[in-house]
Amino acid sequence: MKRPSAPRKTSKPAPAKPTSLATLLTEVRHLIQSARRNVSTIIDTFQVMTNFEIGRRIVEHEQKGAKRAAYGAELLNELSARLTEEFGRGFSRSNLEYMRKFFLEWQKHAPISQTASGKLGGQKIIQTTSGQSALIEISQTPSGEFKRPFTLSWSHYVVLMTIKDPDERSFYEIESAQSNWNVRELKRQKASCLYERLALSRDKEGIRRLAREGQVITRPEDLLKEPLVLEFLGLEDKACYSENDLEQAIINRLEHFLLELGKGFLFEARQKRFTFDEDHYFVDLVFYNRLLRCYVIIDLKLDKLTHQDLGQMQMYVNHYDREVKLPDENPTIGLLLCKSAKKTIVELTLPKDANIHAREYNLYLPSKELLKQKLDEWSAAAARLTPPP
């Protein structure tokens, strides 16, 4: 007798995924990834905003108190002792002085302002009835990015507070945020007098733009510094070294050299060879600047600049413009780095529209006083040449 066959099991079809799930998943994933990237940033922002508010309350308390100079010192000493006992490190008198100074220096220029509703720009202060605690909320945009009332860490602002000139301080704050400098790089750029070196290559309006916007790259002249500082190469200024030694040191410290050159530089080649009539020529260093969309070729010179050096660079630039660059790219920039560059030689040798520049380099950090003196002399000379209105 034939056994009845067991009923065949039929697998249920998998439920169809909603068509909108892919979009939803993408959006949620972006939010989570953005949040994780910003965790450390938010912690820094909370610290900076909290210190700003501590500084505000110290100043407001002082304004209500005695006018004697000793009152402020006694207040900070007592406040430091009480906070350290309750919360531990981070509330020394010197730190409280920084917080006080931070509020005083940034209350007009900080990217936040307090309103009657208790909101501070992209943040909201919610205080309990006891007045002892506050919750700071940071708003998040639909794209998952966080609105940040301050863009740097507290350690950055401590360094910035050592800069007395407000225009110079504003420049370094903007550049630190835009170029993503860590504290060590900020200290290095400050020590190398980047602000003064860029200012020496600009007119008065250009200097004002540095304070308002940082270094904006729209033309070849915006890249130039006077001088370039190459102290990170480790070459002694009085030591005997060759152009090859200098080039090799730059390659060994390429990341630092790119930071010193400025924004948008990409390294392409060293000792780039090309041939004319069976003669070989070599360009020391070839870079590409993605902001200007052009090649930047650099020749290194150990001594003072000569008209032969300028003529050779003109040949290199002509070759790149005619044989290498694409039709939609901008003209090639030639940069001669030398120990001594006389502007008269450059002006007499090259036509006015030549895209070739000579800049001196230093193997040690420059004197801020000397650069300020040069800047004052430049400003005085420019004022004499400017016709009266």
mmCIF file of C-alpha atoms in Angstrom:
data_model
loop_
_atom_site.group_PDB
_atom_site.id
_atom_site.type_symbol
_atom_site.label_atom_id
_atom_site.label_comp_id
_atom_site.label_asym_id
_atom_site.label_seq_id
_atom_site.Cartn_x
_atom_site.Cartn_y
_atom_site.Cartn_z
ATOM 1 C CA MET A 1 0.000 0.000 0.000
ATOM 2 C CA LYS A 2 1.354 3.336 -1.042
ATOM 3 C CA ARG A 3 1.952 5.716 1.802
ATOM 4 C CA PRO A 4 0.431 9.137 1.431
ATOM 5 C CA SER A 5 3.116 11.660 0.658
ATOM 6 C CA ALA A 6 3.830 14.256 3.276
ATOM 7 C CA PRO A 7 2.571 17.688 2.414
ATOM 8 C CA ARG A 8 5.276 19.695 0.652
ATOM 9 C CA LYS A 9 6.610 22.566 2.675
ATOM 10 C CA THR A 10 6.453 25.812 0.861
ATOM 11 C CA SER A 11 8.801 28.573 1.903
ATOM 12 C CA LYS A 12 7.138 31.879 2.483
ATOM 13 C CA PRO A 13 8.550 34.645 0.341
ATOM 14 C CA ALA A 14 10.638 37.170 2.214
ATOM 15 C CA PRO A 15 8.733 40.308 2.917
ATOM 16 C CA ALA A 16 9.595 42.988 0.446
ATOM 17 C CA LYS A 17 11.694 45.799 1.834
ATOM 18 C CA PRO A 18 10.006 49.143 1.768
ATOM 19 C CA THR A 19 11.287 51.186 -1.116
ATOM 20 C CA SER A 20 11.981 54.092 1.238
ATOM 21 C CA LEU A 21 14.209 52.036 3.550
ATOM 22 C CA ALA A 22 17.376 52.671 1.532
ATOM 23 C CA THR A 23 16.938 56.412 1.817
ATOM 24 C CA LEU A 24 16.101 56.180 5.500
ATOM 25 C CA LEU A 25 19.096 53.937 6.151
ATOM 26 C CA THR A 26 21.414 56.360 4.366
ATOM 27 C CA GLU A 27 20.157 59.304 6.378
ATOM 28 C CA VAL A 28 20.382 57.482 9.717
ATOM 29 C CA ARG A 29 23.830 56.131 8.901
ATOM 30 C CA HIS A 30 25.022 59.637 8.072
ATOM 31 C CA LEU A 31 23.669 60.963 11.363
ATOM 32 C CA ILE A 32 25.379 58.225 13.393
ATOM 33 C CA GLN A 33 28.703 58.587 11.583
ATOM 34 C CA SER A 34 28.582 62.340 11.928
ATOM 35 C CA ALA A 35 27.789 62.063 15.630
ATOM 36 C CA ARG A 36 30.709 59.710 16.238
ATOM 37 C CA ARG A 37 33.085 61.983 14.351
ATOM 38 C CA ASN A 38 31.931 64.926 16.389
ATOM 39 C CA VAL A 39 32.053 63.368 19.862
ATOM 40 C CA SER A 40 35.498 64.730 20.687
ATOM 41 C CA THR A 41 34.625 68.018 19.011
ATOM 42 C CA ILE A 42 31.485 68.371 21.120
ATOM 43 C CA ILE A 43 33.454 67.682 24.294
ATOM 44 C CA ASP A 44 35.898 70.447 23.343
ATOM 45 C CA THR A 45 33.008 72.771 22.518
ATOM 46 C CA PHE A 46 31.309 72.089 25.850
ATOM 47 C CA GLN A 47 34.546 72.887 27.677
ATOM 48 C CA VAL A 48 35.095 76.131 25.767
ATOM 49 C CA MET A 49 31.486 77.298 26.245
ATOM 50 C CA THR A 50 31.565 76.389 29.925
ATOM 51 C CA ASN A 51 34.814 78.304 30.432
ATOM 52 C CA PHE A 52 33.333 81.274 28.549
ATOM 53 C CA GLU A 53 30.336 81.258 30.897
ATOM 54 C CA ILE A 54 32.568 80.890 33.985
ATOM 55 C CA GLY A 55 34.513 83.927 32.773
ATOM 56 C CA ARG A 56 31.242 85.838 32.285
ATOM 57 C CA ARG A 57 30.094 85.107 35.822
ATOM 58 C CA ILE A 58 33.471 86.072 37.318
ATOM 59 C CA VAL A 59 33.385 89.419 35.517
ATOM 60 C CA GLU A 60 29.765 90.080 36.495
ATOM 61 C CA HIS A 61 30.544 89.214 40.124
ATOM 62 C CA GLU A 62 33.552 91.549 40.114
ATOM 63 C CA GLN A 63 31.462 94.380 38.695
ATOM 64 C CA LYS A 64 29.043 94.026 41.593
ATOM 65 C CA GLY A 65 31.852 93.847 44.146
ATOM 66 C CA ALA A 66 34.540 96.181 45.391
ATOM 67 C CA LYS A 67 36.590 98.237 42.962
ATOM 68 C CA ARG A 68 39.890 97.547 44.683
ATOM 69 C CA ALA A 69 42.501 95.701 42.612
ATOM 70 C CA ALA A 70 43.108 93.322 45.498
ATOM 71 C CA TYR A 71 39.480 92.219 45.391
ATOM 72 C CA GLY A 72 39.919 90.402 42.079
ATOM 73 C CA ALA A 73 42.972 88.516 43.297
ATOM 74 C CA GLU A 74 41.265 87.464 46.522
ATOM 75 C CA LEU A 75 38.157 86.401 44.623
ATOM 76 C CA LEU A 76 40.070 84.162 42.199
ATOM 77 C CA ASN A 77 42.181 82.628 44.987
ATOM 78 C CA GLU A 78 39.101 81.740 47.032
ATOM 79 C CA LEU A 79 37.115 80.520 44.002
ATOM 80 C CA SER A 80 40.038 78.374 42.855
ATOM 81 C CA ALA A 81 40.385 76.741 46.279
ATOM 82 C CA ARG A 82 36.655 75.974 46.528
ATOM 83 C CA LEU A 83 36.338 74.582 42.973
ATOM 84 C CA THR A 84 39.517 72.504 43.212
ATOM 85 C CA GLU A 85 38.310 70.957 46.471
ATOM 86 C CA GLU A 86 34.978 70.017 44.901
ATOM 87 C CA PHE A 87 35.877 69.211 41.261
ATOM 88 C CA GLY A 88 39.618 68.519 41.252
ATOM 89 C CA ARG A 89 42.117 69.746 38.675
ATOM 90 C CA GLY A 90 41.473 72.393 36.054
ATOM 91 C CA PHE A 91 40.457 75.298 38.265
ATOM 92 C CA SER A 92 43.762 76.816 39.322
ATOM 93 C CA ARG A 93 43.921 80.568 39.689
ATOM 94 C CA SER A 94 45.796 80.872 36.392
ATOM 95 C CA ASN A 95 43.073 78.883 34.598
ATOM 96 C CA LEU A 96 40.365 81.062 36.102
ATOM 97 C CA GLU A 97 42.289 84.118 34.940
ATOM 98 C CA TYR A 98 42.325 82.639 31.428
ATOM 99 C CA MET A 99 38.548 82.097 31.601
ATOM 100 C CA ARG A 100 38.014 85.679 32.743
ATOM 101 C CA LYS A 101 40.253 87.001 29.985
ATOM 102 C CA PHE A 102 38.584 84.716 27.443
ATOM 103 C CA PHE A 103 35.193 86.262 28.135
ATOM 104 C CA LEU A 104 36.561 89.796 28.051
ATOM 105 C CA GLU A 105 38.410 89.265 24.765
ATOM 106 C CA TRP A 106 35.743 87.233 22.951
ATOM 107 C CA GLN A 107 32.487 88.739 24.211
ATOM 108 C CA LYS A 108 32.370 91.145 21.232
ATOM 109 C CA HIS A 109 34.041 88.920 18.651
ATOM 110 C CA ALA A 110 32.823 85.458 19.677
ATOM 111 C CA PRO A 111 30.389 83.790 17.255
ATOM 112 C CA ILE A 112 27.682 83.746 19.953
ATOM 113 C CA SER A 113 25.673 86.416 21.698
ATOM 114 C CA GLN A 114 23.291 86.069 24.593
ATOM 115 C CA THR A 115 19.650 86.988 24.110
ATOM 116 C CA ALA A 116 16.804 87.551 26.501
ATOM 117 C CA SER A 117 15.502 84.082 25.752
ATOM 118 C CA GLY A 118 18.642 82.556 27.207
ATOM 119 C CA LYS A 119 19.928 81.259 23.871
ATOM 120 C CA LEU A 120 23.560 81.657 22.933
ATOM 121 C CA GLY A 121 23.727 81.339 19.158
ATOM 122 C CA GLY A 122 23.483 77.619 18.405
ATOM 123 C CA GLN A 123 23.313 76.668 22.070
ATOM 124 C CA LYS A 124 20.758 77.037 24.821
ATOM 125 C CA ILE A 125 21.454 77.490 28.516
ATOM 126 C CA ILE A 126 18.783 75.929 30.742
ATOM 127 C CA GLN A 127 19.273 76.716 34.401
ATOM 128 C CA THR A 128 17.605 74.920 37.317
ATOM 129 C CA THR A 129 15.588 76.746 39.948
ATOM 130 C CA SER A 130 18.470 76.358 42.361
ATOM 131 C CA GLY A 131 20.757 78.110 39.886
ATOM 132 C CA GLN A 132 23.459 75.554 40.502
ATOM 133 C CA SER A 133 23.503 73.648 37.235
ATOM 134 C CA ALA A 134 23.045 74.291 33.541
ATOM 135 C CA LEU A 135 22.467 72.192 30.467
ATOM 136 C CA ILE A 136 24.037 73.369 27.236
ATOM 137 C CA GLU A 137 22.296 72.126 24.116
ATOM 138 C CA ILE A 138 24.049 72.109 20.731
ATOM 139 C CA SER A 139 21.660 72.071 17.799
ATOM 140 C CA GLN A 140 22.136 69.662 14.919
ATOM 141 C CA THR A 141 21.332 70.430 11.284
ATOM 142 C CA PRO A 142 19.305 68.019 9.091
ATOM 143 C CA SER A 143 22.534 66.910 7.438
ATOM 144 C CA GLY A 144 23.863 65.713 10.785
ATOM 145 C CA GLU A 145 26.456 68.458 11.227
ATOM 146 C CA PHE A 146 26.625 70.282 14.543
ATOM 147 C CA LYS A 147 26.327 74.029 14.867
ATOM 148 C CA ARG A 148 29.366 75.041 16.892
ATOM 149 C CA PRO A 149 29.459 78.434 18.622
ATOM 150 C CA PHE A 150 33.235 78.042 19.044
ATOM 151 C CA THR A 151 35.334 76.175 16.505
ATOM 152 C CA LEU A 152 38.537 75.386 18.448
ATOM 153 C CA SER A 153 39.586 73.579 21.604
ATOM 154 C CA TRP A 154 40.298 75.343 24.876
ATOM 155 C CA SER A 155 44.038 74.739 24.392
ATOM 156 C CA HIS A 156 43.839 76.673 21.097
ATOM 157 C CA TYR A 157 42.178 79.614 22.815
ATOM 158 C CA VAL A 158 44.793 79.652 25.573
ATOM 159 C CA VAL A 159 47.462 80.083 22.874
ATOM 160 C CA LEU A 160 45.395 82.737 21.081
ATOM 161 C CA MET A 161 45.046 84.732 24.296
ATOM 162 C CA THR A 162 48.810 85.319 24.279
ATOM 163 C CA ILE A 163 48.417 87.414 21.080
ATOM 164 C CA LYS A 164 47.801 91.062 21.914
ATOM 165 C CA ASP A 165 46.925 92.395 18.450
ATOM 166 C CA PRO A 166 43.213 91.618 17.864
ATOM 167 C CA ASP A 167 43.633 91.490 14.062
ATOM 168 C CA GLU A 168 46.495 89.026 14.358
ATOM 169 C CA ARG A 169 44.565 86.962 16.907
ATOM 170 C CA SER A 170 41.518 86.865 14.622
ATOM 171 C CA PHE A 171 43.694 85.688 11.722
ATOM 172 C CA TYR A 172 45.172 82.766 13.675
ATOM 173 C CA GLU A 173 41.738 81.771 15.011
ATOM 174 C CA ILE A 174 40.296 81.635 11.482
ATOM 175 C CA GLU A 175 43.305 79.796 10.042
ATOM 176 C CA SER A 176 43.340 77.238 12.867
ATOM 177 C CA ALA A 177 39.712 76.383 12.159
ATOM 178 C CA GLN A 178 39.905 76.430 8.354
ATOM 179 C CA SER A 179 43.226 74.566 8.092
ATOM 180 C CA ASN A 180 42.447 72.178 10.974
ATOM 181 C CA TRP A 181 45.664 73.061 12.828
ATOM 182 C CA ASN A 182 46.338 71.202 16.044
ATOM 183 C CA VAL A 183 47.761 73.189 18.966
ATOM 184 C CA ARG A 184 51.332 72.299 18.058
ATOM 185 C CA GLU A 185 50.899 73.588 14.492
ATOM 186 C CA LEU A 186 49.219 76.767 15.753
ATOM 187 C CA LYS A 187 52.202 77.427 18.033
ATOM 188 C CA ARG A 188 54.596 76.766 15.157
ATOM 189 C CA GLN A 189 52.779 79.098 12.750
ATOM 190 C CA LYS A 190 52.586 81.783 15.432
ATOM 191 C CA ALA A 191 56.298 81.402 16.229
ATOM 192 C CA SER A 192 57.122 81.620 12.522
ATOM 193 C CA CYS A 193 55.208 84.949 12.335
ATOM 194 C CA LEU A 194 52.907 83.743 9.577
ATOM 195 C CA TYR A 195 50.627 86.770 9.924
ATOM 196 C CA GLU A 196 53.457 89.272 9.433
ATOM 197 C CA ARG A 197 54.982 87.285 6.567
ATOM 198 C CA LEU A 198 51.677 87.217 4.691
ATOM 199 C CA ALA A 199 51.048 90.881 5.500
ATOM 200 C CA LEU A 200 54.357 91.885 3.866
ATOM 201 C CA SER A 201 53.026 90.583 0.533
ATOM 202 C CA ARG A 202 49.747 92.563 0.700
ATOM 203 C CA ASP A 203 48.380 96.076 0.561
ATOM 204 C CA LYS A 204 46.408 97.629 3.416
ATOM 205 C CA GLU A 205 43.093 96.178 2.299
ATOM 206 C CA GLY A 206 44.759 92.771 1.920
ATOM 207 C CA ILE A 207 45.998 92.993 5.513
ATOM 208 C CA ARG A 208 42.502 93.852 6.722
ATOM 209 C CA ARG A 209 41.135 90.849 4.813
ATOM 210 C CA LEU A 210 43.625 88.596 6.622
ATOM 211 C CA ALA A 211 42.048 89.597 9.939
ATOM 212 C CA ARG A 212 38.476 89.187 8.633
ATOM 213 C CA GLU A 213 38.775 86.070 6.467
ATOM 214 C CA GLY A 214 42.177 84.434 6.979
ATOM 215 C CA GLN A 215 44.299 83.475 3.973
ATOM 216 C CA VAL A 216 42.015 83.428 0.927
ATOM 217 C CA ILE A 217 43.617 81.976 -2.222
ATOM 218 C CA THR A 218 42.240 83.554 -5.410
ATOM 219 C CA ARG A 219 45.423 84.604 -7.250
ATOM 220 C CA PRO A 220 49.101 83.543 -7.280
ATOM 221 C CA GLU A 221 50.183 86.434 -5.047
ATOM 222 C CA ASP A 222 47.918 85.135 -2.259
ATOM 223 C CA LEU A 223 50.205 82.108 -1.844
ATOM 224 C CA LEU A 224 53.358 84.124 -1.235
ATOM 225 C CA LYS A 225 55.041 84.641 2.120
ATOM 226 C CA GLU A 226 58.070 86.789 2.912
ATOM 227 C CA PRO A 227 60.149 84.851 3.851
ATOM 228 C CA LEU A 228 59.392 81.116 3.894
ATOM 229 C CA VAL A 229 60.541 79.603 7.183
ATOM 230 C CA LEU A 230 62.126 76.157 6.927
ATOM 231 C CA GLU A 231 63.449 75.661 10.451
ATOM 232 C CA PHE A 232 61.828 72.201 10.566
ATOM 233 C CA LEU A 233 64.370 70.911 8.002
ATOM 234 C CA GLY A 234 67.048 70.726 10.703
ATOM 235 C CA LEU A 235 69.730 72.381 8.543
ATOM 236 C CA GLU A 236 72.020 74.779 10.380
ATOM 237 C CA ASP A 237 72.085 78.217 8.807
ATOM 238 C CA LYS A 238 75.893 78.438 8.915
ATOM 239 C CA ALA A 239 76.534 74.837 7.913
ATOM 240 C CA CYS A 240 77.821 73.919 4.467
ATOM 241 C CA TYR A 241 75.107 72.152 2.498
ATOM 242 C CA SER A 242 74.241 71.740 -1.162
ATOM 243 C CA GLU A 243 71.054 72.321 -3.129
ATOM 244 C CA ASN A 244 70.616 68.544 -3.179
ATOM 245 C CA ASP A 245 70.850 68.486 0.642
ATOM 246 C CA LEU A 246 68.182 71.185 0.836
ATOM 247 C CA GLU A 247 65.946 69.344 -1.615
ATOM 248 C CA GLN A 248 66.352 66.029 0.199
ATOM 249 C CA ALA A 249 65.579 67.669 3.540
ATOM 250 C CA ILE A 250 62.370 69.084 2.061
ATOM 251 C CA ILE A 251 61.345 65.661 0.741
ATOM 252 C CA ASN A 252 62.071 64.128 4.156
ATOM 253 C CA ARG A 253 59.852 66.756 5.801
ATOM 254 C CA LEU A 254 57.336 67.038 2.988
ATOM 255 C CA GLU A 255 54.287 67.261 5.233
ATOM 256 C CA HIS A 256 55.799 70.218 7.101
ATOM 257 C CA PHE A 257 56.879 71.851 3.844
ATOM 258 C CA LEU A 258 53.343 71.589 2.435
ATOM 259 C CA LEU A 259 51.986 73.274 5.564
ATOM 260 C CA GLU A 260 54.542 76.047 5.173
ATOM 261 C CA LEU A 261 53.690 76.538 1.489
ATOM 262 C CA GLY A 262 50.036 77.062 2.391
ATOM 263 C CA LYS A 263 46.608 75.884 1.315
ATOM 264 C CA GLY A 264 45.746 73.556 -1.516
ATOM 265 C CA PHE A 265 49.188 72.183 -2.427
ATOM 266 C CA LEU A 266 49.676 68.647 -3.779
ATOM 267 C CA PHE A 267 53.130 67.188 -4.380
ATOM 268 C CA GLU A 268 53.786 65.716 -7.828
ATOM 269 C CA ALA A 269 57.508 65.230 -8.496
ATOM 270 C CA ARG A 270 61.112 66.064 -7.684
ATOM 271 C CA GLN A 271 63.854 66.512 -10.294
ATOM 272 C CA LYS A 272 61.266 66.470 -13.073
ATOM 273 C CA ARG A 273 63.170 66.035 -16.341
ATOM 274 C CA PHE A 274 62.360 67.414 -19.768
ATOM 275 C CA THR A 275 64.522 67.696 -22.884
ATOM 276 C CA PHE A 276 65.124 70.420 -25.469
ATOM 277 C CA ASP A 277 67.326 69.681 -28.481
ATOM 278 C CA GLU A 278 68.929 66.710 -26.707
ATOM 279 C CA ASP A 279 69.730 68.824 -23.623
ATOM 280 C CA HIS A 280 68.196 67.644 -20.343
ATOM 281 C CA TYR A 281 66.752 70.046 -17.757
ATOM 282 C CA PHE A 282 65.490 69.291 -14.262
ATOM 283 C CA VAL A 283 62.922 71.150 -12.164
ATOM 284 C CA ASP A 284 63.704 70.718 -8.465
ATOM 285 C CA LEU A 285 60.139 70.379 -7.143
ATOM 286 C CA VAL A 286 56.743 70.243 -8.871
ATOM 287 C CA PHE A 287 53.463 70.866 -7.025
ATOM 288 C CA TYR A 288 49.867 71.385 -8.056
ATOM 289 C CA ASN A 289 47.558 73.836 -6.302
ATOM 290 C CA ARG A 290 43.962 72.639 -6.427
ATOM 291 C CA LEU A 291 42.560 76.025 -5.325
ATOM 292 C CA LEU A 292 44.193 77.928 -8.187
ATOM 293 C CA ARG A 293 44.057 74.887 -10.522
ATOM 294 C CA CYS A 294 47.597 75.317 -11.756
ATOM 295 C CA TYR A 295 51.099 73.859 -11.502
ATOM 296 C CA VAL A 296 53.582 75.448 -9.115
ATOM 297 C CA ILE A 297 57.216 74.652 -9.948
ATOM 298 C CA ILE A 298 59.959 75.470 -7.468
ATOM 299 C CA ASP A 299 63.676 75.910 -8.001
ATOM 300 C CA LEU A 300 66.026 76.033 -4.993
ATOM 301 C CA LYS A 301 68.995 78.408 -4.847
ATOM 302 C CA LEU A 302 71.546 78.561 -2.047
ATOM 303 C CA ASP A 303 72.891 82.015 -2.896
ATOM 304 C CA LYS A 304 71.476 85.306 -4.103
ATOM 305 C CA LEU A 305 69.175 85.348 -7.104
ATOM 306 C CA THR A 306 70.635 86.070 -10.568
ATOM 307 C CA HIS A 307 69.046 87.030 -13.885
ATOM 308 C CA GLN A 308 70.191 83.636 -15.259
ATOM 309 C CA ASP A 309 68.065 81.920 -12.593
ATOM 310 C CA LEU A 310 65.043 83.974 -13.649
ATOM 311 C CA GLY A 311 65.595 83.208 -17.329
ATOM 312 C CA GLN A 312 65.826 79.492 -16.606
ATOM 313 C CA MET A 313 62.624 79.584 -14.566
ATOM 314 C CA GLN A 314 60.875 81.396 -17.404
ATOM 315 C CA MET A 315 61.855 78.525 -19.701
ATOM 316 C CA TYR A 316 60.446 75.989 -17.222
ATOM 317 C CA VAL A 317 57.161 77.905 -16.921
ATOM 318 C CA ASN A 318 56.846 78.205 -20.704
ATOM 319 C CA HIS A 319 57.383 74.453 -21.073
ATOM 320 C CA TYR A 320 54.667 73.609 -18.536
ATOM 321 C CA ASP A 321 52.215 76.092 -20.036
ATOM 322 C CA ARG A 322 52.749 74.794 -23.585
ATOM 323 C CA GLU A 323 53.325 71.084 -23.055
ATOM 324 C CA VAL A 324 51.923 69.969 -19.695
ATOM 325 C CA LYS A 325 48.951 71.965 -18.433
ATOM 326 C CA LEU A 326 45.465 71.219 -19.715
ATOM 327 C CA PRO A 327 43.473 73.816 -21.659
ATOM 328 C CA ASP A 328 41.088 74.478 -18.760
ATOM 329 C CA GLU A 329 43.894 74.881 -16.193
ATOM 330 C CA ASN A 330 45.420 78.217 -15.194
ATOM 331 C CA PRO A 331 48.945 79.396 -16.115
ATOM 332 C CA THR A 332 51.875 77.800 -14.300
ATOM 333 C CA ILE A 333 53.459 79.623 -11.344
ATOM 334 C CA GLY A 334 57.244 79.672 -11.034
ATOM 335 C CA LEU A 335 58.713 80.143 -7.550
ATOM 336 C CA LEU A 336 62.421 80.647 -6.863
ATOM 337 C CA LEU A 337 63.454 80.018 -3.255
ATOM 338 C CA CYS A 338 66.797 81.619 -2.449
ATOM 339 C CA LYS A 339 68.795 83.028 0.459
ATOM 340 C CA SER A 340 68.731 86.530 -1.010
ATOM 341 C CA ALA A 341 66.366 88.030 -3.606
ATOM 342 C CA LYS A 342 66.720 91.583 -4.903
ATOM 343 C CA LYS A 343 63.444 92.909 -6.286
ATOM 344 C CA THR A 344 65.282 95.139 -8.751
ATOM 345 C CA ILE A 345 66.787 92.106 -10.526
ATOM 346 C CA VAL A 346 63.346 90.526 -10.808
ATOM 347 C CA GLU A 347 61.699 93.707 -12.115
ATOM 348 C CA LEU A 348 64.399 94.372 -14.720
ATOM 349 C CA THR A 349 64.664 90.779 -15.961
ATOM 350 C CA LEU A 350 61.022 89.738 -16.243
ATOM 351 C CA PRO A 351 58.063 91.350 -17.997
ATOM 352 C CA LYS A 352 55.397 92.827 -15.726
ATOM 353 C CA ASP A 353 52.901 90.052 -16.452
ATOM 354 C CA ALA A 354 55.364 87.209 -15.764
ATOM 355 C CA ASN A 355 53.920 84.569 -13.433
ATOM 356 C CA ILE A 356 57.288 84.096 -11.698
ATOM 357 C CA HIS A 357 58.079 85.038 -8.115
ATOM 358 C CA ALA A 358 61.214 85.060 -5.988
ATOM 359 C CA ARG A 359 61.068 84.551 -2.233
ATOM 360 C CA GLU A 360 63.741 84.262 0.431
ATOM 361 C CA TYR A 361 63.816 81.397 2.896
ATOM 362 C CA ASN A 362 65.084 81.204 6.460
ATOM 363 C CA LEU A 363 66.395 78.134 8.253
ATOM 364 C CA TYR A 364 65.482 79.612 11.634
ATOM 365 C CA LEU A 365 62.413 81.250 13.130
ATOM 366 C CA PRO A 366 62.385 84.944 12.242
ATOM 367 C CA SER A 367 62.374 87.795 14.714
ATOM 368 C CA LYS A 368 58.859 89.103 15.220
ATOM 369 C CA GLU A 369 60.261 92.542 15.998
ATOM 370 C CA LEU A 370 62.224 92.614 12.731
ATOM 371 C CA LEU A 371 59.191 91.563 10.692
ATOM 372 C CA LYS A 372 57.033 94.202 12.392
ATOM 373 C CA GLN A 373 59.713 96.779 11.627
ATOM 374 C CA LYS A 374 59.695 95.715 7.964
ATOM 375 C CA LEU A 375 55.894 95.912 7.916
ATOM 376 C CA ASP A 376 55.939 99.412 9.437
ATOM 377 C CA GLU A 377 58.546 100.529 6.877
ATOM 378 C CA TRP A 378 56.452 99.032 4.061
ATOM 379 C CA SER A 379 53.300 100.772 5.323
ATOM 380 C CA ALA A 380 55.120 104.120 5.616
ATOM 381 C CA ALA A 381 56.511 103.791 2.087
ATOM 382 C CA ALA A 382 53.077 102.866 0.713
ATOM 383 C CA ALA A 383 51.547 105.896 2.465
ATOM 384 C CA ARG A 384 54.107 108.216 0.850
ATOM 385 C CA LEU A 385 53.267 106.827 -2.605
ATOM 386 C CA THR A 386 49.503 107.113 -2.124
ATOM 387 C CA PRO A 387 48.185 110.411 -3.506
ATOM 388 C CA PRO A 388 46.066 112.529 -1.124
ATOM 389 C CA PRO A 389 42.286 112.345 -1.661
#
